[in-house]
PDB file of C-alpha atoms in Angstrom:
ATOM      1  CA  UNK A 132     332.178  15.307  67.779  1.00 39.00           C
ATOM      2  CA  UNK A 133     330.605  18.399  69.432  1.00 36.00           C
ATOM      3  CA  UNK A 134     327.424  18.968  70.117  1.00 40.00           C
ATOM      4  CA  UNK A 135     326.526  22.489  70.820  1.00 37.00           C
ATOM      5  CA  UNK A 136     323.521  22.329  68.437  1.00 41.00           C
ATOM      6  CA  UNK A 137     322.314  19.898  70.341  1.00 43.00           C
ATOM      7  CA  UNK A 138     319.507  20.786  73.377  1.00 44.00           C
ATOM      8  CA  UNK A 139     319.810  17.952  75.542  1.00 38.00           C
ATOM      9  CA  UNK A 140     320.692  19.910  78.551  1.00 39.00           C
ATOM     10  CA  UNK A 141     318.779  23.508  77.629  1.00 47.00           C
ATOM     11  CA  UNK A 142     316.210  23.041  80.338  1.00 45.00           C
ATOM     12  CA  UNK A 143     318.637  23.104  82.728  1.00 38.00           C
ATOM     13  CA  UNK A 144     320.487  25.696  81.484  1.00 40.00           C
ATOM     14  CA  UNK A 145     317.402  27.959  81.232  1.00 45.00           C
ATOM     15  CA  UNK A 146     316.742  27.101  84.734  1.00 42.00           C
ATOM     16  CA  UNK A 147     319.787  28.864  85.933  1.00 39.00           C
ATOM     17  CA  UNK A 148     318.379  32.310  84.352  1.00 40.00           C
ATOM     18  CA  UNK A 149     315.554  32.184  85.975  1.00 41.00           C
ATOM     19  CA  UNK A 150     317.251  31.614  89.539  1.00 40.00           C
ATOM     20  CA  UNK A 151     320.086  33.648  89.014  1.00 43.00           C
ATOM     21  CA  UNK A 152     318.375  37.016  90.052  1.00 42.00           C
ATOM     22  CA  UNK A 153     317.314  35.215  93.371  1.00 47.00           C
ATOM     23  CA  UNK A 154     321.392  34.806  94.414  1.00 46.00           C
ATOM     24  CA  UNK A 155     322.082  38.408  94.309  1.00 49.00           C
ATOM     25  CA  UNK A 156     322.286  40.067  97.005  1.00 52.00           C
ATOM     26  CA  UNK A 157     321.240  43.820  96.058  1.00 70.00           C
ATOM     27  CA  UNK A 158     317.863  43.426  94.659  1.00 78.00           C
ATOM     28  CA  UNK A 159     317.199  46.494  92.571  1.00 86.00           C
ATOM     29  CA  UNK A 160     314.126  44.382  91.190  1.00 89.00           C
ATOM     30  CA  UNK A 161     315.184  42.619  88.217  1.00 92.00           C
ATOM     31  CA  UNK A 162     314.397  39.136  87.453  1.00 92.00           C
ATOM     32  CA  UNK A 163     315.745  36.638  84.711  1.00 94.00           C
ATOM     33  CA  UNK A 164     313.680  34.245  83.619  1.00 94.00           C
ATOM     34  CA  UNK A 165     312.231  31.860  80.360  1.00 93.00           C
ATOM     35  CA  UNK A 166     309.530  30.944  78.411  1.00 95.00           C
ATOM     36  CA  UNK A 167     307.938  30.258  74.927  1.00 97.00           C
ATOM     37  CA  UNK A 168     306.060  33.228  73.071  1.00 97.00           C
ATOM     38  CA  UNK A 169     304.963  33.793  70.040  1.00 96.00           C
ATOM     39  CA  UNK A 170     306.663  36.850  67.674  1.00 94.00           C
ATOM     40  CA  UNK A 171     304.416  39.916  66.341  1.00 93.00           C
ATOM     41  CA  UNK A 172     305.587  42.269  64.120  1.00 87.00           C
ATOM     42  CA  UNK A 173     303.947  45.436  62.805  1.00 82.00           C
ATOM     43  CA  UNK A 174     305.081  47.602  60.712  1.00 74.00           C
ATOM     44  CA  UNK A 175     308.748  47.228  61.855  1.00 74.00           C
ATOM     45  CA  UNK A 176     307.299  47.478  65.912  1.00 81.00           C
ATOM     46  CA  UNK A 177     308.627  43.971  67.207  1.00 88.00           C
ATOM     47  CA  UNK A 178     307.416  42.302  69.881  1.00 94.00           C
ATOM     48  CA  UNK A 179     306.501  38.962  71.837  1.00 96.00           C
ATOM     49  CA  UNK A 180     302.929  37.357  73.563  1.00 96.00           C
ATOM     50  CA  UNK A 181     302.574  35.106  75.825  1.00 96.00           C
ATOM     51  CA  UNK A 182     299.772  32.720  75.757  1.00 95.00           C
ATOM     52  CA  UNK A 183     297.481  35.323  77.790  1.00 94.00           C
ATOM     53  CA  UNK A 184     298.135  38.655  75.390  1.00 95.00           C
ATOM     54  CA  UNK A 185     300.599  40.373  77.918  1.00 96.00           C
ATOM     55  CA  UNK A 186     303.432  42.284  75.708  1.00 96.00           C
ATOM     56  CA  UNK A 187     307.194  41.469  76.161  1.00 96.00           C
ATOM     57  CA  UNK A 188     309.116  44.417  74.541  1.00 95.00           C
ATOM     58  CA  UNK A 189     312.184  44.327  73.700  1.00 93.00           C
ATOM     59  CA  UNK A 190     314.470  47.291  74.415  1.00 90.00           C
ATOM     60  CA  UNK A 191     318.434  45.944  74.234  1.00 75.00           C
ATOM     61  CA  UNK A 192     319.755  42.852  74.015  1.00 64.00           C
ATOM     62  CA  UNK A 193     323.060  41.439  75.472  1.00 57.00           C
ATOM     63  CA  UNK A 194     323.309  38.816  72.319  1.00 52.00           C
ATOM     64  CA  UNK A 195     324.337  38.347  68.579  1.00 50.00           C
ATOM     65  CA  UNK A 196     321.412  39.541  66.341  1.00 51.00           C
ATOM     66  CA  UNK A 197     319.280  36.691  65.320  1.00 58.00           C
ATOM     67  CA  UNK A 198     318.637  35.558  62.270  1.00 66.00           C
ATOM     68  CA  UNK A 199     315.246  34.227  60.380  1.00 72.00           C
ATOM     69  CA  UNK A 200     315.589  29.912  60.568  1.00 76.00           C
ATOM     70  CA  UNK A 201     315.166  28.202  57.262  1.00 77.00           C
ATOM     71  CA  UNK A 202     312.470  25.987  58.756  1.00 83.00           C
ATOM     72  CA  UNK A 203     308.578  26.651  59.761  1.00 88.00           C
ATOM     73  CA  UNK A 204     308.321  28.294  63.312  1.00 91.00           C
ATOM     74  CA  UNK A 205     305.174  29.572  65.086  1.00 94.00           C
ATOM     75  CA  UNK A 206     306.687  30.161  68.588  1.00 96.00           C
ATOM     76  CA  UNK A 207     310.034  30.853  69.902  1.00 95.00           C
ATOM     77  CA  UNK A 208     311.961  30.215  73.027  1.00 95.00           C
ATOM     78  CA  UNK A 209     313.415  33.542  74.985  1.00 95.00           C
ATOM     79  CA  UNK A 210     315.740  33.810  77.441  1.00 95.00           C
ATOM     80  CA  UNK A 211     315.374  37.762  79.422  1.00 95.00           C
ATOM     81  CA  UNK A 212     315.265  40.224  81.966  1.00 95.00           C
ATOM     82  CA  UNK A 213     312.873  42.720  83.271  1.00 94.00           C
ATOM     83  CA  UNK A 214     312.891  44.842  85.940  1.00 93.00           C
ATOM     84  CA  UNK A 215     309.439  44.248  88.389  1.00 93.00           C
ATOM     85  CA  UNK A 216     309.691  47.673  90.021  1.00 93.00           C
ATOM     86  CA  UNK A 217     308.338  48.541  86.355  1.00 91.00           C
ATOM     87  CA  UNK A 218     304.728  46.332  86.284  1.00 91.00           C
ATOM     88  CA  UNK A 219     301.611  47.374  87.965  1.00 91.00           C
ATOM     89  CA  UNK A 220     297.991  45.671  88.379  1.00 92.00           C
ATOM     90  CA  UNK A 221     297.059  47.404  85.239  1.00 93.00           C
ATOM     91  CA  UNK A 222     300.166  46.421  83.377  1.00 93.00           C
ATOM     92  CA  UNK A 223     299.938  45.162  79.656  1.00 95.00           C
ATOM     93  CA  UNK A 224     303.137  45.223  78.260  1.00 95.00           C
ATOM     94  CA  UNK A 225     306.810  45.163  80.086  1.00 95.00           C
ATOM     95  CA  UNK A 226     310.398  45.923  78.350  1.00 95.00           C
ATOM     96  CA  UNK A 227     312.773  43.167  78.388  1.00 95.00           C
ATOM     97  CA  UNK A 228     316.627  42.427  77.861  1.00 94.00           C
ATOM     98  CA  UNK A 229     316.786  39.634  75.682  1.00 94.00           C
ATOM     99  CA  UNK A 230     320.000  37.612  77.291  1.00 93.00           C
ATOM    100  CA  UNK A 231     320.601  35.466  74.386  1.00 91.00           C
ATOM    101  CA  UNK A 232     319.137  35.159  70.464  1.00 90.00           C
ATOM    102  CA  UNK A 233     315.794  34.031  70.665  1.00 92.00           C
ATOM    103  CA  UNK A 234     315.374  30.618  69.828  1.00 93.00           C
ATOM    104  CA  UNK A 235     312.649  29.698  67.009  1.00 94.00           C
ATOM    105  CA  UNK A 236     310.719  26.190  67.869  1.00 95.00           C
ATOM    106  CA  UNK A 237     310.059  24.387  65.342  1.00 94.00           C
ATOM    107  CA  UNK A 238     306.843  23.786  63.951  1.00 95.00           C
ATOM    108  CA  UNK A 239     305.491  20.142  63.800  1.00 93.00           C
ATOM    109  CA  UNK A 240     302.558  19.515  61.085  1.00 92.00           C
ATOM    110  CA  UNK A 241     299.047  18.325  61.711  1.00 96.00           C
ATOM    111  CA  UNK A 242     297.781  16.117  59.141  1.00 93.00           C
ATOM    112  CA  UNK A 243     294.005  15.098  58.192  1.00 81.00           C
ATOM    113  CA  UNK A 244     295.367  11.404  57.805  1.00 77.00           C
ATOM    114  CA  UNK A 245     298.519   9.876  57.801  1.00 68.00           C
ATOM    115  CA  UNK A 246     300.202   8.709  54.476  1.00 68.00           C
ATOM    116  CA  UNK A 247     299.469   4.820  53.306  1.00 62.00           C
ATOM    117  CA  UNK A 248     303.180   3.507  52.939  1.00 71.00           C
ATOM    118  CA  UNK A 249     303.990   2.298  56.457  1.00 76.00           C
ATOM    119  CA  UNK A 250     307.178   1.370  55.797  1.00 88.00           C
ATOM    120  CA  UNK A 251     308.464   4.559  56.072  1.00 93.00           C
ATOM    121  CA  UNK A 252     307.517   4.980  59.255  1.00 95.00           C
ATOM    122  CA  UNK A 253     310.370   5.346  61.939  1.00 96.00           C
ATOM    123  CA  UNK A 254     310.508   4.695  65.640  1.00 96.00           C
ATOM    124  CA  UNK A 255     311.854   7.845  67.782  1.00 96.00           C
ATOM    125  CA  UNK A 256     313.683   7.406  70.662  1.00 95.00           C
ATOM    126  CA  UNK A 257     311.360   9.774  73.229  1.00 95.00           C
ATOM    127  CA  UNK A 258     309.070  12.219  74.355  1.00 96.00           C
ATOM    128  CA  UNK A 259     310.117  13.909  77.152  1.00 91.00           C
ATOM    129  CA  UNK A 260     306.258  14.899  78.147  1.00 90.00           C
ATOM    130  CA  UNK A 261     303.972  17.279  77.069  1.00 96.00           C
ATOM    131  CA  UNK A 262     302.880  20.951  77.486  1.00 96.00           C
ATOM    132  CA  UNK A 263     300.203  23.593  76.104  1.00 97.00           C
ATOM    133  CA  UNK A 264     301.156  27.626  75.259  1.00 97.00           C
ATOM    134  CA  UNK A 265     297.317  28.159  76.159  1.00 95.00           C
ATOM    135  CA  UNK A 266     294.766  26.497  74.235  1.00 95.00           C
ATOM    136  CA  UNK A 267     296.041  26.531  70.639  1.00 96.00           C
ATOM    137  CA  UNK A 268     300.332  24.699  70.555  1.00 98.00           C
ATOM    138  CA  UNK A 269     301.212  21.813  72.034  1.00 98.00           C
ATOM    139  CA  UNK A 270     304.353  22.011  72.704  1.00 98.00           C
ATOM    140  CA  UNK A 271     307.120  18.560  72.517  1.00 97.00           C
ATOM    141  CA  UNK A 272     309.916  17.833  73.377  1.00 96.00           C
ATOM    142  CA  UNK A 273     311.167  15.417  71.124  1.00 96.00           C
ATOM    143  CA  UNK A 274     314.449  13.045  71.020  1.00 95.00           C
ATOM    144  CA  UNK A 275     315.713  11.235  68.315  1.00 95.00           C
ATOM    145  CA  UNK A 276     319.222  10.594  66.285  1.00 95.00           C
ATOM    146  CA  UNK A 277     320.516  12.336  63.143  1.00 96.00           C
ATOM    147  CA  UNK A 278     323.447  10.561  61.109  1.00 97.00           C
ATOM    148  CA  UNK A 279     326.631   9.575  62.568  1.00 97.00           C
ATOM    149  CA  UNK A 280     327.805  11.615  60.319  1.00 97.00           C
ATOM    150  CA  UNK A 281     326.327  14.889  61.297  1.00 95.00           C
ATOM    151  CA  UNK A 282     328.238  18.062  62.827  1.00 94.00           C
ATOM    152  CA  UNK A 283     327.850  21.843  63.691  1.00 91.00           C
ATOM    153  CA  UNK A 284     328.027  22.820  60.301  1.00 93.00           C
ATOM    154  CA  UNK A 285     325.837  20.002  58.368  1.00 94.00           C
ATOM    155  CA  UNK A 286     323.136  19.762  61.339  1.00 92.00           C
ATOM    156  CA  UNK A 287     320.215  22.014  59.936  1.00 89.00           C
ATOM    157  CA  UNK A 288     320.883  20.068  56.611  1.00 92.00           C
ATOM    158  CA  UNK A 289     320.346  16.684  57.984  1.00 94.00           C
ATOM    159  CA  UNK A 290     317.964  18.075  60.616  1.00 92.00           C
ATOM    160  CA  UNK A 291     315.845  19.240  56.869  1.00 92.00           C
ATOM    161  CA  UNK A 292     315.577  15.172  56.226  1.00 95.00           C
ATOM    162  CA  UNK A 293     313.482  14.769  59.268  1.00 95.00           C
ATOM    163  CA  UNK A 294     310.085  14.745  59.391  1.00 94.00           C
ATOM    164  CA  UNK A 295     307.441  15.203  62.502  1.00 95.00           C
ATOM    165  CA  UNK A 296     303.695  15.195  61.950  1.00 95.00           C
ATOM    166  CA  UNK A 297     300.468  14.230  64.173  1.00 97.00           C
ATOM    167  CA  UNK A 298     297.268  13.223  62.963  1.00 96.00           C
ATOM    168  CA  UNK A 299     294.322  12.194  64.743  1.00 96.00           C
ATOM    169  CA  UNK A 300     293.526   8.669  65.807  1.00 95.00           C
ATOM    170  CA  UNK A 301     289.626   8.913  65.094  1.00 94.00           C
ATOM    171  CA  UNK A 302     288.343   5.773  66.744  1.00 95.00           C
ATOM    172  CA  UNK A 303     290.003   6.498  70.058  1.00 96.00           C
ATOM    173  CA  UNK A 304     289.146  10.047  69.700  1.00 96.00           C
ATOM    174  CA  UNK A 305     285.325   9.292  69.921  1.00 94.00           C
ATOM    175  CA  UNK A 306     285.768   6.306  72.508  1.00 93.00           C
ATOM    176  CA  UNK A 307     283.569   8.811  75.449  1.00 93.00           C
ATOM    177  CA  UNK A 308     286.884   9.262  77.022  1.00 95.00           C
ATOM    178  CA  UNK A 309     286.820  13.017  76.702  1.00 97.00           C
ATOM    179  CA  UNK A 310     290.710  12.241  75.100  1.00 98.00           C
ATOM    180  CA  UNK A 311     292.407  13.609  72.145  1.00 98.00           C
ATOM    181  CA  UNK A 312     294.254  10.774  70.892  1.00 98.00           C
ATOM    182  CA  UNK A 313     297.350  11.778  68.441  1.00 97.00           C
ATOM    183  CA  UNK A 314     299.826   9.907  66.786  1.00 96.00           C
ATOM    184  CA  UNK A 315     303.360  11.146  65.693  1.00 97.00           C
ATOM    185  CA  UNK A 316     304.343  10.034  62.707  1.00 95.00           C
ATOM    186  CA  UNK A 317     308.550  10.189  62.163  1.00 96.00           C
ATOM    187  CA  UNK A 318     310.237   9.729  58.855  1.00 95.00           C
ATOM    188  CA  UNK A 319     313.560  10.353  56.913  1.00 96.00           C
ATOM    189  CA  UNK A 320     313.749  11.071  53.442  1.00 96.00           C
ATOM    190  CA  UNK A 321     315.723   8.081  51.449  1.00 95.00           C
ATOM    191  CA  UNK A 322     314.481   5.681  54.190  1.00 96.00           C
ATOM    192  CA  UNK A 323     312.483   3.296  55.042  1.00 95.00           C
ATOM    193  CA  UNK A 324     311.950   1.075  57.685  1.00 95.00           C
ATOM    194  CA  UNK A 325     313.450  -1.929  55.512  1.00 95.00           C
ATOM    195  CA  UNK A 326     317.050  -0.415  55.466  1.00 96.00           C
ATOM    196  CA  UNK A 327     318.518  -1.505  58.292  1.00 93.00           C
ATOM    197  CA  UNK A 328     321.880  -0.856  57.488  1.00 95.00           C
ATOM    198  CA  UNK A 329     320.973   2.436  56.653  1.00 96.00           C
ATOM    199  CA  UNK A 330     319.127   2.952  59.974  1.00 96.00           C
ATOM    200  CA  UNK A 331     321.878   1.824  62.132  1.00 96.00           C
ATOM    201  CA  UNK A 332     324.145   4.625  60.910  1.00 97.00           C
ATOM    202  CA  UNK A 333     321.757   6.917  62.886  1.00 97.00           C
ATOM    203  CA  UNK A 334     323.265   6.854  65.865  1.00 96.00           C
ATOM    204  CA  UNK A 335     323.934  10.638  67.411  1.00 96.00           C
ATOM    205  CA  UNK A 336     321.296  11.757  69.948  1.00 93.00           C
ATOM    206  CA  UNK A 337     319.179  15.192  69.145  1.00 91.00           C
ATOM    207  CA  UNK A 338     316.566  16.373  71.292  1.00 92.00           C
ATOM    208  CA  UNK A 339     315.011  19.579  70.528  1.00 92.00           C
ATOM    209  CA  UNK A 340     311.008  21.354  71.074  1.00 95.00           C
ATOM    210  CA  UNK A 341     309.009  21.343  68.469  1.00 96.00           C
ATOM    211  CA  UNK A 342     305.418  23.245  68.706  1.00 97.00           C
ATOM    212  CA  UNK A 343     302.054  21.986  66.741  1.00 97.00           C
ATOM    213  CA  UNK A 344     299.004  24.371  65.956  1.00 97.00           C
ATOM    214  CA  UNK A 345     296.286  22.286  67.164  1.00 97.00           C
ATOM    215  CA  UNK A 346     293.425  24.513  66.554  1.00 96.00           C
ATOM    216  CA  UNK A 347     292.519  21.997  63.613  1.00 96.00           C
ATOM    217  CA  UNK A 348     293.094  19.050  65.712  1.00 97.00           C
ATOM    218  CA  UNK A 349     290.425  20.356  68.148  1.00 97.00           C
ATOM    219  CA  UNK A 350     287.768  20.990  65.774  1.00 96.00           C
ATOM    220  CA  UNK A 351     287.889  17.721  64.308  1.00 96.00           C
ATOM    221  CA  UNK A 352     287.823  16.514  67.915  1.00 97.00           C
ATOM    222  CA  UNK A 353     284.702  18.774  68.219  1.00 97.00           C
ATOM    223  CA  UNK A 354     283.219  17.161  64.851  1.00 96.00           C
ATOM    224  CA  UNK A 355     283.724  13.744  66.052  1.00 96.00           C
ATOM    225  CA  UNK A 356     282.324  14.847  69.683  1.00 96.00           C
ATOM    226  CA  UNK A 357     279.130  16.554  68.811  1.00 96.00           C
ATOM    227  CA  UNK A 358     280.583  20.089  69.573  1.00 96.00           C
ATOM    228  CA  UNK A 359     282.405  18.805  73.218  1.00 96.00           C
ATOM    229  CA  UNK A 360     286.087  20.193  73.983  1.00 96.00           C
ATOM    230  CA  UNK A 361     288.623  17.393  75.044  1.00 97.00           C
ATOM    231  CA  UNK A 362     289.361  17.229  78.729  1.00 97.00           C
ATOM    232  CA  UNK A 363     292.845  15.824  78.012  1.00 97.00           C
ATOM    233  CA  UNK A 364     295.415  15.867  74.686  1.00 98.00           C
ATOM    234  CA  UNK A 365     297.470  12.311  74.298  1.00 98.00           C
ATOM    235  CA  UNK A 366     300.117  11.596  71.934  1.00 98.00           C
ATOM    236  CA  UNK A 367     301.162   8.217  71.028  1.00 97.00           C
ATOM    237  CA  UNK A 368     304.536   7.289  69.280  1.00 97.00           C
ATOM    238  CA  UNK A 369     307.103   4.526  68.575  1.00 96.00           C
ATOM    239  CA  UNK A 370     309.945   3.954  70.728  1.00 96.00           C
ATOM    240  CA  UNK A 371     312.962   2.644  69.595  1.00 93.00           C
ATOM    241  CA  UNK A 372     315.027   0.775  72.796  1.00 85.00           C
ATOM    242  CA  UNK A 373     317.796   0.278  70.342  1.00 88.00           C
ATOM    243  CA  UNK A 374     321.280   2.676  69.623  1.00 92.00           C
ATOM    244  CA  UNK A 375     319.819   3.691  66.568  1.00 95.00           C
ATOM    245  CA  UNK A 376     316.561   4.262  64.640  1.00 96.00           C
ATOM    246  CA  UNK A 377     314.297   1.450  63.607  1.00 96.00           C
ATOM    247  CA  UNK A 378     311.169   0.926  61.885  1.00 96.00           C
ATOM    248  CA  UNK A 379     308.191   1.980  63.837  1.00 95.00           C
ATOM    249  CA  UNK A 380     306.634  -1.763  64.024  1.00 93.00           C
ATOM    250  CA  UNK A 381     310.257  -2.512  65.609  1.00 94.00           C
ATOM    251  CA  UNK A 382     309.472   0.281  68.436  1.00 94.00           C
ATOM    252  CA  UNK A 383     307.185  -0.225  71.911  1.00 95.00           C
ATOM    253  CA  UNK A 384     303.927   1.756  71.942  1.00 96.00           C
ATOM    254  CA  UNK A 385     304.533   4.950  74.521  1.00 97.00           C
ATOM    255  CA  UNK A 386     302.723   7.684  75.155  1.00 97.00           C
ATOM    256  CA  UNK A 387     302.575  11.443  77.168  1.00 97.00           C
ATOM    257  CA  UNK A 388     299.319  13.308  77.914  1.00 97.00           C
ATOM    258  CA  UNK A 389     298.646  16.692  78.610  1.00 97.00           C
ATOM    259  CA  UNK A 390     295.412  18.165  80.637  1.00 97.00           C
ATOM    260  CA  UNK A 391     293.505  20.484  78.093  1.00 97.00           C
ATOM    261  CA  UNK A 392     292.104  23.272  80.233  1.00 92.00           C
ATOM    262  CA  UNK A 393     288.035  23.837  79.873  1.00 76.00           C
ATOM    263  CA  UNK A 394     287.505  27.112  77.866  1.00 67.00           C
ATOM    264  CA  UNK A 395     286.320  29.127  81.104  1.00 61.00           C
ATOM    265  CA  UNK A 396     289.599  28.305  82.891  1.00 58.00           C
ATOM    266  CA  UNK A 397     292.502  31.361  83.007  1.00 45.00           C
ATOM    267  CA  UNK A 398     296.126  29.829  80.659  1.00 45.00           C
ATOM    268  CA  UNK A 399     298.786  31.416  80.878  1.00 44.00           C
ATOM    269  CA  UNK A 400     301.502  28.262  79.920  1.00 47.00           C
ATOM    270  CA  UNK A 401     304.686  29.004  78.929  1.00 48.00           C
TER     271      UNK A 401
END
């Protein structure tokens, strides 16, 4: 089966861009490199910010045109160029080559509560970690399995029957650990975690980012916290040691945590 659509190996691959200007060896001052930003348009002026304001324009682009993904996206990934002979102090703004279509993260859901029928809760296989693009995504990088089934042309289809959302776990949110405990709640449409021999036909490993808005997340935080930021973000989930999905009550309890900076403190994450 192939698996170009899947992302198991794009951090590595991004690495390479962002080395690649450091093996050449006429330096005229340009510079590959990564990161995750988040899309502006204006009145047909396009253009991308990264978590500190600072414009990336781009000018040409050495890749397919791009088009808009079927699914919700607040931040995208972007491999690019730029030339460093062209920043100052006082810079703003640079112009970029994009070196490939940018890549649109997709958007994971907060939730006030999660929904009452358990048992369609799913166990995901991992979370490879956590970051922040400043103070308002978390950004995760999530692994689980699609059908057996699945190929190039069906994935975004089956990839529409999965479902990622956080919600807060109150009680260990206001436990004076200065922690903002989130759970991830994973399900499939058509399944629950009583049809085993459905759930054993997902079997093919996906890993992809996925970004959350957790502006919301922070104020109810604050609510619970009389006012108080977090000092770190944790996210618990289910993880499934098996080849295939399970039922969440079938997975062992894991979790990755995330240092939330203090509101006087410079972030520039990407």
């Amino acid at each position: 089966m192939k698996t170009s659509f899947f992302k198991v190996c794009l951090a590595a691959l991004l690495a390479v861009f962002s080395l690649s200007s450091c093996l050449e060896s006429n330096d005229d001052g340009t510079r590959s490199n990564y990161g995750f930003f988040k899309p502006v348009s204006l009145m047909g002026y396009s253009y991308y910010v990264d978590a500190s304001g600072f414009k990336y324009v781009p000018t040409t682009t050495s890749s397919t045109s791009t088009t808009t993904p079927s699914y919700a996206s607040d931040l995208v990934l972007l491999q690019y160029s730029y030339n460093v002979n062209n920043l100052t102090m006082e810079s703003t703004s640079v112009d970029i080559t994009l070196l490939a279509s940018p890549y649109y993260v997709r958007a994971l859901e907060y939730v006030s509560e999660a929904e009452t029928e358990d048992n369609k809760a799913l166990s995901i296989y991992n979370i490879e970690g956590l970051r922040l693009w400043g103070t308002d995504y978390l950004i995760l990088p999530i692994s689980t399995r699609v059908h057996k089934s699945t190929t190039n042309d069906t994935f975004e289809t089956e990839a529409a029957n999965h479902h990622f959302e956080l919600y807060m776990d109150e009680e260990g949110s206001s436990d004076n650990q200065n922690v903002l405990r989130l759970k991830l709640r994973y399900t499939i449409d058509d399944v629950t975690a009583d049809d085993e021999d459905k759930l054993k036909e997902y079997t093919t490993y996906y890993s992809d980012y996925m970004s959350c808005d957790i502006r919301r997340a922070v104020y109810d935080y604050q609510v619970l916290n009389g006012g108080d930021y977090p000092e770190k973000i944790e996210v618990s989930y289910q993880m499934s040691q098996a080849g295939a999905v399970t039922g969440a009550d079938k997975g062992i309890k894991s979790s990755v945590s995330v240092r939330y900076p203090k509101k006087d403190e410079t972030t520039d994450q990407q």
